[in-house]
């Protein structure tokens, strides 16, 4: 793998983001919108030192700062908590503090909306608050999980939506909640939150349907919307690539060796799944971070740093991303595929979850690892624990 070629595509992806007509300036979110785009551009600016990216970041932060008083959603990935994280990390502390004040004002004492998980609910808001410098709000956000936990034969889980199914993974389920509890508990010295995180993880571990050497848990029980949601997935959002992120966090904060073994079992399953090949209709149609190749690459690179993996699988993922990129004078970008849509090739997206911002971030980290440079990112993401030595100078 020629790292210069990878770096060139990542730079071209950042250049595509410089065209503000590719932004949806009305969407300030971390998931699809401007907060994620700005953080992707920051990764490019930190890596290349190109002042064009810095100027675009400043314009984006100006827009985000002006939107704080007009956003009603408090969540990490779709609202104010994600905006506060972005603004705080990039030095707009006044706007970040105002966003956090608005988050506090919208809290009813238990929750912010009907969802009670990481993407839209308390768990994500706690992580966003913590990474925006507000430990007290982070604790306030996750404490309701203590009272709302339901005992199961092997641990605990939570009702994350106003319907019967219990979801199990990072984006909408038990492991995302456990990640927030463990992160906030570790940062605040709250052993009760740490213990609850372990109980949540234990519940999900008990649901493994694969062999003792693998790890594969259904999306939800009973199945949530089985007409459109696959029973098993493999990415960050609802599969073992994301499950491994909770297990690596618990390994770091508890010192218990069983979590390292579970990381390895998750990875055995991911590597053996056949991704990133499109093996069948609906299997592996996404290049992005949330449920696609970039999110798997993030875990692959964490393993290279922490578990001593070789680059073989990361090389495969990167090669696939380069093959699927559209690169021309406008810049590099990726079209995801939806077999049920007409046409199935979807328009390229700029954001973190499904588009350029999330993909270029992982490509640039891969380049640095391949060159023996800094092993992490310019900014730690709320739901991905930093590796040792992550920070690097942007001077």
PDB file of N, CA, C and O in Angstrom, residues 6-55:
ATOM      1  N   UNK A   6      -2.644   7.084  -0.538  1.00  0.00           N
ATOM      2  CA  UNK A   6      -3.719   7.188   0.457  1.00  0.00           C
ATOM      3  C   UNK A   6      -3.833   8.627   0.944  1.00  0.00           C
ATOM      4  O   UNK A   6      -4.932   9.195   1.045  1.00  0.00           O
ATOM      5  N   UNK A   7      -2.699   9.220   1.248  1.00  0.00           N
ATOM      6  CA  UNK A   7      -2.690  10.597   1.732  1.00  0.00           C
ATOM      7  C   UNK A   7      -3.264  11.552   0.677  1.00  0.00           C
ATOM      8  O   UNK A   7      -4.001  12.495   1.011  1.00  0.00           O
ATOM      9  N   UNK A   8      -2.957  11.301  -0.578  1.00  0.00           N
ATOM     10  CA  UNK A   8      -3.454  12.166  -1.644  1.00  0.00           C
ATOM     11  C   UNK A   8      -4.969  12.084  -1.752  1.00  0.00           C
ATOM     12  O   UNK A   8      -5.645  13.109  -1.963  1.00  0.00           O
ATOM     13  N   UNK A   9      -5.540  10.890  -1.611  1.00  0.00           N
ATOM     14  CA  UNK A   9      -6.998  10.756  -1.656  1.00  0.00           C
ATOM     15  C   UNK A   9      -7.632  11.430  -0.444  1.00  0.00           C
ATOM     16  O   UNK A   9      -8.662  12.104  -0.559  1.00  0.00           O
ATOM     17  N   UNK A  10      -7.024  11.269   0.733  1.00  0.00           N
ATOM     18  CA  UNK A  10      -7.549  11.935   1.927  1.00  0.00           C
ATOM     19  C   UNK A  10      -7.517  13.449   1.770  1.00  0.00           C
ATOM     20  O   UNK A  10      -8.461  14.155   2.154  1.00  0.00           O
ATOM     21  N   UNK A  11      -6.440  13.955   1.206  1.00  0.00           N
ATOM     22  CA  UNK A  11      -6.352  15.401   0.985  1.00  0.00           C
ATOM     23  C   UNK A  11      -7.408  15.854  -0.022  1.00  0.00           C
ATOM     24  O   UNK A  11      -8.037  16.908   0.151  1.00  0.00           O
ATOM     25  N   UNK A  12      -7.606  15.071  -1.063  1.00  0.00           N
ATOM     26  CA  UNK A  12      -8.635  15.403  -2.040  1.00  0.00           C
ATOM     27  C   UNK A  12     -10.023  15.379  -1.414  1.00  0.00           C
ATOM     28  O   UNK A  12     -10.891  16.191  -1.762  1.00  0.00           O
ATOM     29  N   UNK A  13     -10.246  14.453  -0.465  1.00  0.00           N
ATOM     30  CA  UNK A  13     -11.524  14.406   0.254  1.00  0.00           C
ATOM     31  C   UNK A  13     -11.724  15.655   1.097  1.00  0.00           C
ATOM     32  O   UNK A  13     -12.838  16.205   1.187  1.00  0.00           O
ATOM     33  N   UNK A  14     -10.656  16.124   1.727  1.00  0.00           N
ATOM     34  CA  UNK A  14     -10.745  17.372   2.492  1.00  0.00           C
ATOM     35  C   UNK A  14     -10.980  18.555   1.559  1.00  0.00           C
ATOM     36  O   UNK A  14     -11.750  19.477   1.885  1.00  0.00           O
ATOM     37  N   UNK A  15     -10.346  18.543   0.393  1.00  0.00           N
ATOM     38  CA  UNK A  15     -10.552  19.628  -0.563  1.00  0.00           C
ATOM     39  C   UNK A  15     -12.004  19.685  -1.031  1.00  0.00           C
ATOM     40  O   UNK A  15     -12.550  20.768  -1.257  1.00  0.00           O
ATOM     41  N   UNK A  16     -12.635  18.522  -1.211  1.00  0.00           N
ATOM     42  CA  UNK A  16     -14.054  18.501  -1.578  1.00  0.00           C
ATOM     43  C   UNK A  16     -14.897  19.204  -0.523  1.00  0.00           C
ATOM     44  O   UNK A  16     -15.883  19.877  -0.842  1.00  0.00           O
ATOM     45  N   UNK A  17     -14.497  19.067   0.749  1.00  0.00           N
ATOM     46  CA  UNK A  17     -15.215  19.731   1.834  1.00  0.00           C
ATOM     47  C   UNK A  17     -14.985  21.240   1.848  1.00  0.00           C
ATOM     48  O   UNK A  17     -15.747  21.972   2.485  1.00  0.00           O
ATOM     49  N   UNK A  18     -13.936  21.719   1.194  1.00  0.00           N
ATOM     50  CA  UNK A  18     -13.722  23.170   1.136  1.00  0.00           C
ATOM     51  C   UNK A  18     -14.790  23.882   0.319  1.00  0.00           C
ATOM     52  O   UNK A  18     -15.013  25.085   0.500  1.00  0.00           O
ATOM     53  N   UNK A  19     -15.446  23.172  -0.576  1.00  0.00           N
ATOM     54  CA  UNK A  19     -16.550  23.743  -1.345  1.00  0.00           C
ATOM     55  C   UNK A  19     -17.787  23.751  -0.458  1.00  0.00           C
ATOM     56  O   UNK A  19     -18.413  22.712  -0.233  1.00  0.00           O
ATOM     57  N   UNK A  20     -18.141  24.919   0.053  1.00  0.00           N
ATOM     58  CA  UNK A  20     -19.217  25.005   1.025  1.00  0.00           C
ATOM     59  C   UNK A  20     -20.583  24.673   0.436  1.00  0.00           C
ATOM     60  O   UNK A  20     -21.549  24.469   1.179  1.00  0.00           O
ATOM     61  N   UNK A  21     -20.676  24.576  -0.893  1.00  0.00           N
ATOM     62  CA  UNK A  21     -21.934  24.117  -1.478  1.00  0.00           C
ATOM     63  C   UNK A  21     -22.168  22.639  -1.179  1.00  0.00           C
ATOM     64  O   UNK A  21     -23.297  22.144  -1.315  1.00  0.00           O
ATOM     65  N   UNK A  22     -21.130  21.937  -0.750  1.00  0.00           N
ATOM     66  CA  UNK A  22     -21.277  20.539  -0.343  1.00  0.00           C
ATOM     67  C   UNK A  22     -21.708  20.405   1.115  1.00  0.00           C
ATOM     68  O   UNK A  22     -21.972  19.291   1.579  1.00  0.00           O
ATOM     69  N   UNK A  23     -21.736  21.497   1.874  1.00  0.00           N
ATOM     70  CA  UNK A  23     -22.218  21.481   3.250  1.00  0.00           C
ATOM     71  C   UNK A  23     -23.731  21.658   3.260  1.00  0.00           C
ATOM     72  O   UNK A  23     -24.297  22.302   2.380  1.00  0.00           O
ATOM     73  N   UNK A  24     -24.366  21.136   4.272  1.00  0.00           N
ATOM     74  CA  UNK A  24     -25.729  21.538   4.602  1.00  0.00           C
ATOM     75  C   UNK A  24     -25.616  22.416   5.836  1.00  0.00           C
ATOM     76  O   UNK A  24     -25.644  21.935   6.967  1.00  0.00           O
ATOM     77  N   UNK A  25     -25.464  23.721   5.599  1.00  0.00           N
ATOM     78  CA  UNK A  25     -25.204  24.644   6.707  1.00  0.00           C
ATOM     79  C   UNK A  25     -26.374  24.718   7.679  1.00  0.00           C
ATOM     80  O   UNK A  25     -26.217  25.183   8.812  1.00  0.00           O
ATOM     81  N   UNK A  26     -27.550  24.236   7.243  1.00  0.00           N
ATOM     82  CA  UNK A  26     -28.708  24.241   8.141  1.00  0.00           C
ATOM     83  C   UNK A  26     -28.682  23.062   9.110  1.00  0.00           C
ATOM     84  O   UNK A  26     -29.491  23.015  10.043  1.00  0.00           O
ATOM     85  N   UNK A  27     -27.790  22.110   8.894  1.00  0.00           N
ATOM     86  CA  UNK A  27     -27.661  20.946   9.769  1.00  0.00           C
ATOM     87  C   UNK A  27     -26.383  21.104  10.582  1.00  0.00           C
ATOM     88  O   UNK A  27     -25.281  20.923  10.059  1.00  0.00           O
ATOM     89  N   UNK A  28     -26.497  21.424  11.880  1.00  0.00           N
ATOM     90  CA  UNK A  28     -25.290  21.617  12.697  1.00  0.00           C
ATOM     91  C   UNK A  28     -24.769  20.339  13.343  1.00  0.00           C
ATOM     92  O   UNK A  28     -23.819  20.388  14.118  1.00  0.00           O
ATOM     93  N   UNK A  29     -25.331  19.190  13.024  1.00  0.00           N
ATOM     94  CA  UNK A  29     -25.111  17.987  13.817  1.00  0.00           C
ATOM     95  C   UNK A  29     -23.721  17.392  13.647  1.00  0.00           C
ATOM     96  O   UNK A  29     -23.020  17.628  12.667  1.00  0.00           O
ATOM     97  N   UNK A  30     -23.373  16.574  14.606  1.00  0.00           N
ATOM     98  CA  UNK A  30     -22.141  15.795  14.556  1.00  0.00           C
ATOM     99  C   UNK A  30     -22.274  14.629  13.586  1.00  0.00           C
ATOM    100  O   UNK A  30     -21.288  14.189  12.993  1.00  0.00           O
ATOM    101  N   UNK A  31     -23.473  14.143  13.391  1.00  0.00           N
ATOM    102  CA  UNK A  31     -23.695  12.925  12.607  1.00  0.00           C
ATOM    103  C   UNK A  31     -23.545  13.179  11.105  1.00  0.00           C
ATOM    104  O   UNK A  31     -22.624  12.677  10.475  1.00  0.00           O
ATOM    105  N   UNK A  32     -24.427  13.949  10.531  1.00  0.00           N
ATOM    106  CA  UNK A  32     -24.358  14.266   9.104  1.00  0.00           C
ATOM    107  C   UNK A  32     -23.862  15.682   8.828  1.00  0.00           C
ATOM    108  O   UNK A  32     -23.482  15.986   7.702  1.00  0.00           O
ATOM    109  N   UNK A  33     -23.903  16.558   9.844  1.00  0.00           N
ATOM    110  CA  UNK A  33     -23.836  17.980   9.587  1.00  0.00           C
ATOM    111  C   UNK A  33     -22.514  18.665   9.872  1.00  0.00           C
ATOM    112  O   UNK A  33     -21.437  18.056   9.868  1.00  0.00           O
ATOM    113  N   UNK A  34     -22.631  19.953  10.171  1.00  0.00           N
ATOM    114  CA  UNK A  34     -21.482  20.844  10.167  1.00  0.00           C
ATOM    115  C   UNK A  34     -20.491  20.563  11.292  1.00  0.00           C
ATOM    116  O   UNK A  34     -19.279  20.739  11.106  1.00  0.00           O
ATOM    117  N   UNK A  35     -20.943  20.118  12.454  1.00  0.00           N
ATOM    118  CA  UNK A  35     -19.995  19.807  13.537  1.00  0.00           C
ATOM    119  C   UNK A  35     -19.037  18.702  13.110  1.00  0.00           C
ATOM    120  O   UNK A  35     -17.822  18.787  13.339  1.00  0.00           O
ATOM    121  N   UNK A  36     -19.557  17.655  12.497  1.00  0.00           N
ATOM    122  CA  UNK A  36     -18.689  16.584  12.022  1.00  0.00           C
ATOM    123  C   UNK A  36     -17.783  17.016  10.888  1.00  0.00           C
ATOM    124  O   UNK A  36     -16.618  16.611  10.815  1.00  0.00           O
ATOM    125  N   UNK A  37     -18.310  17.860   9.990  1.00  0.00           N
ATOM    126  CA  UNK A  37     -17.500  18.362   8.874  1.00  0.00           C
ATOM    127  C   UNK A  37     -16.327  19.189   9.389  1.00  0.00           C
ATOM    128  O   UNK A  37     -15.184  19.032   8.940  1.00  0.00           O
ATOM    129  N   UNK A  38     -16.603  20.092  10.321  1.00  0.00           N
ATOM    130  CA  UNK A  38     -15.555  20.941  10.878  1.00  0.00           C
ATOM    131  C   UNK A  38     -14.475  20.099  11.554  1.00  0.00           C
ATOM    132  O   UNK A  38     -13.267  20.362  11.397  1.00  0.00           O
ATOM    133  N   UNK A  39     -14.877  19.065  12.273  1.00  0.00           N
ATOM    134  CA  UNK A  39     -13.890  18.211  12.931  1.00  0.00           C
ATOM    135  C   UNK A  39     -13.093  17.396  11.919  1.00  0.00           C
ATOM    136  O   UNK A  39     -11.895  17.137  12.118  1.00  0.00           O
ATOM    137  N   UNK A  40     -13.720  16.989  10.819  1.00  0.00           N
ATOM    138  CA  UNK A  40     -12.971  16.336   9.755  1.00  0.00           C
ATOM    139  C   UNK A  40     -11.941  17.271   9.136  1.00  0.00           C
ATOM    140  O   UNK A  40     -10.793  16.887   8.884  1.00  0.00           O
ATOM    141  N   UNK A  41     -12.345  18.512   8.890  1.00  0.00           N
ATOM    142  CA  UNK A  41     -11.408  19.506   8.362  1.00  0.00           C
ATOM    143  C   UNK A  41     -10.285  19.797   9.356  1.00  0.00           C
ATOM    144  O   UNK A  41      -9.135  20.031   8.959  1.00  0.00           O
ATOM    145  N   UNK A  42     -10.608  19.774  10.649  1.00  0.00           N
ATOM    146  CA  UNK A  42      -9.564  19.976  11.661  1.00  0.00           C
ATOM    147  C   UNK A  42      -8.531  18.860  11.597  1.00  0.00           C
ATOM    148  O   UNK A  42      -7.325  19.109  11.752  1.00  0.00           O
ATOM    149  N   UNK A  43      -8.982  17.633  11.371  1.00  0.00           N
ATOM    150  CA  UNK A  43      -8.028  16.527  11.241  1.00  0.00           C
ATOM    151  C   UNK A  43      -7.097  16.770  10.057  1.00  0.00           C
ATOM    152  O   UNK A  43      -5.878  16.552  10.141  1.00  0.00           O
ATOM    153  N   UNK A  44      -7.671  17.254   8.939  1.00  0.00           N
ATOM    154  CA  UNK A  44      -6.849  17.555   7.762  1.00  0.00           C
ATOM    155  C   UNK A  44      -5.895  18.716   8.041  1.00  0.00           C
ATOM    156  O   UNK A  44      -4.725  18.681   7.637  1.00  0.00           O
ATOM    157  N   UNK A  45      -6.379  19.734   8.732  1.00  0.00           N
ATOM    158  CA  UNK A  45      -5.537  20.894   9.055  1.00  0.00           C
ATOM    159  C   UNK A  45      -4.377  20.479   9.953  1.00  0.00           C
ATOM    160  O   UNK A  45      -3.225  20.899   9.751  1.00  0.00           O
ATOM    161  N   UNK A  46      -4.674  19.637  10.967  1.00  0.00           N
ATOM    162  CA  UNK A  46      -3.618  19.174  11.863  1.00  0.00           C
ATOM    163  C   UNK A  46      -2.592  18.331  11.125  1.00  0.00           C
ATOM    164  O   UNK A  46      -1.396  18.371  11.435  1.00  0.00           O
ATOM    165  N   UNK A  47      -3.031  17.565  10.151  1.00  0.00           N
ATOM    166  CA  UNK A  47      -2.132  16.675   9.416  1.00  0.00           C
ATOM    167  C   UNK A  47      -1.297  17.427   8.383  1.00  0.00           C
ATOM    168  O   UNK A  47      -0.084  17.229   8.290  1.00  0.00           O
ATOM    169  N   UNK A  48      -1.938  18.314   7.620  1.00  0.00           N
ATOM    170  CA  UNK A  48      -1.264  18.974   6.497  1.00  0.00           C
ATOM    171  C   UNK A  48      -0.757  20.379   6.817  1.00  0.00           C
ATOM    172  O   UNK A  48       0.144  20.878   6.138  1.00  0.00           O
ATOM    173  N   UNK A  49      -1.367  21.039   7.815  1.00  0.00           N
ATOM    174  CA  UNK A  49      -0.997  22.416   8.109  1.00  0.00           C
ATOM    175  C   UNK A  49      -1.409  23.397   7.028  1.00  0.00           C
ATOM    176  O   UNK A  49      -0.811  24.474   6.897  1.00  0.00           O
ATOM    177  N   UNK A  50      -2.439  23.060   6.267  1.00  0.00           N
ATOM    178  CA  UNK A  50      -2.894  23.878   5.138  1.00  0.00           C
ATOM    179  C   UNK A  50      -3.857  24.948   5.651  1.00  0.00           C
ATOM    180  O   UNK A  50      -4.918  24.629   6.199  1.00  0.00           O
ATOM    181  N   UNK A  51      -3.515  26.218   5.453  1.00  0.00           N
ATOM    182  CA  UNK A  51      -4.331  27.306   5.976  1.00  0.00           C
ATOM    183  C   UNK A  51      -5.722  27.372   5.347  1.00  0.00           C
ATOM    184  O   UNK A  51      -6.639  27.964   5.924  1.00  0.00           O
ATOM    185  N   UNK A  52      -5.902  26.782   4.179  1.00  0.00           N
ATOM    186  CA  UNK A  52      -7.242  26.762   3.589  1.00  0.00           C
ATOM    187  C   UNK A  52      -8.213  26.015   4.490  1.00  0.00           C
ATOM    188  O   UNK A  52      -9.375  26.411   4.637  1.00  0.00           O
ATOM    189  N   UNK A  53      -7.740  24.928   5.089  1.00  0.00           N
ATOM    190  CA  UNK A  53      -8.601  24.170   6.001  1.00  0.00           C
ATOM    191  C   UNK A  53      -8.894  24.983   7.259  1.00  0.00           C
ATOM    192  O   UNK A  53     -10.005  24.977   7.771  1.00  0.00           O
ATOM    193  N   UNK A  54      -7.889  25.694   7.761  1.00  0.00           N
ATOM    194  CA  UNK A  54      -8.110  26.529   8.935  1.00  0.00           C
ATOM    195  C   UNK A  54      -9.155  27.601   8.690  1.00  0.00           C
ATOM    196  O   UNK A  54     -10.009  27.869   9.548  1.00  0.00           O
ATOM    197  N   UNK A  55      -9.124  28.221   7.512  1.00  0.00           N
ATOM    198  CA  UNK A  55     -10.107  29.254   7.190  1.00  0.00           C
ATOM    199  C   UNK A  55     -11.504  28.665   7.097  1.00  0.00           C
ATOM    200  O   UNK A  55     -12.485  29.274   7.570  1.00  0.00           O
TER     201      UNK A  55
END
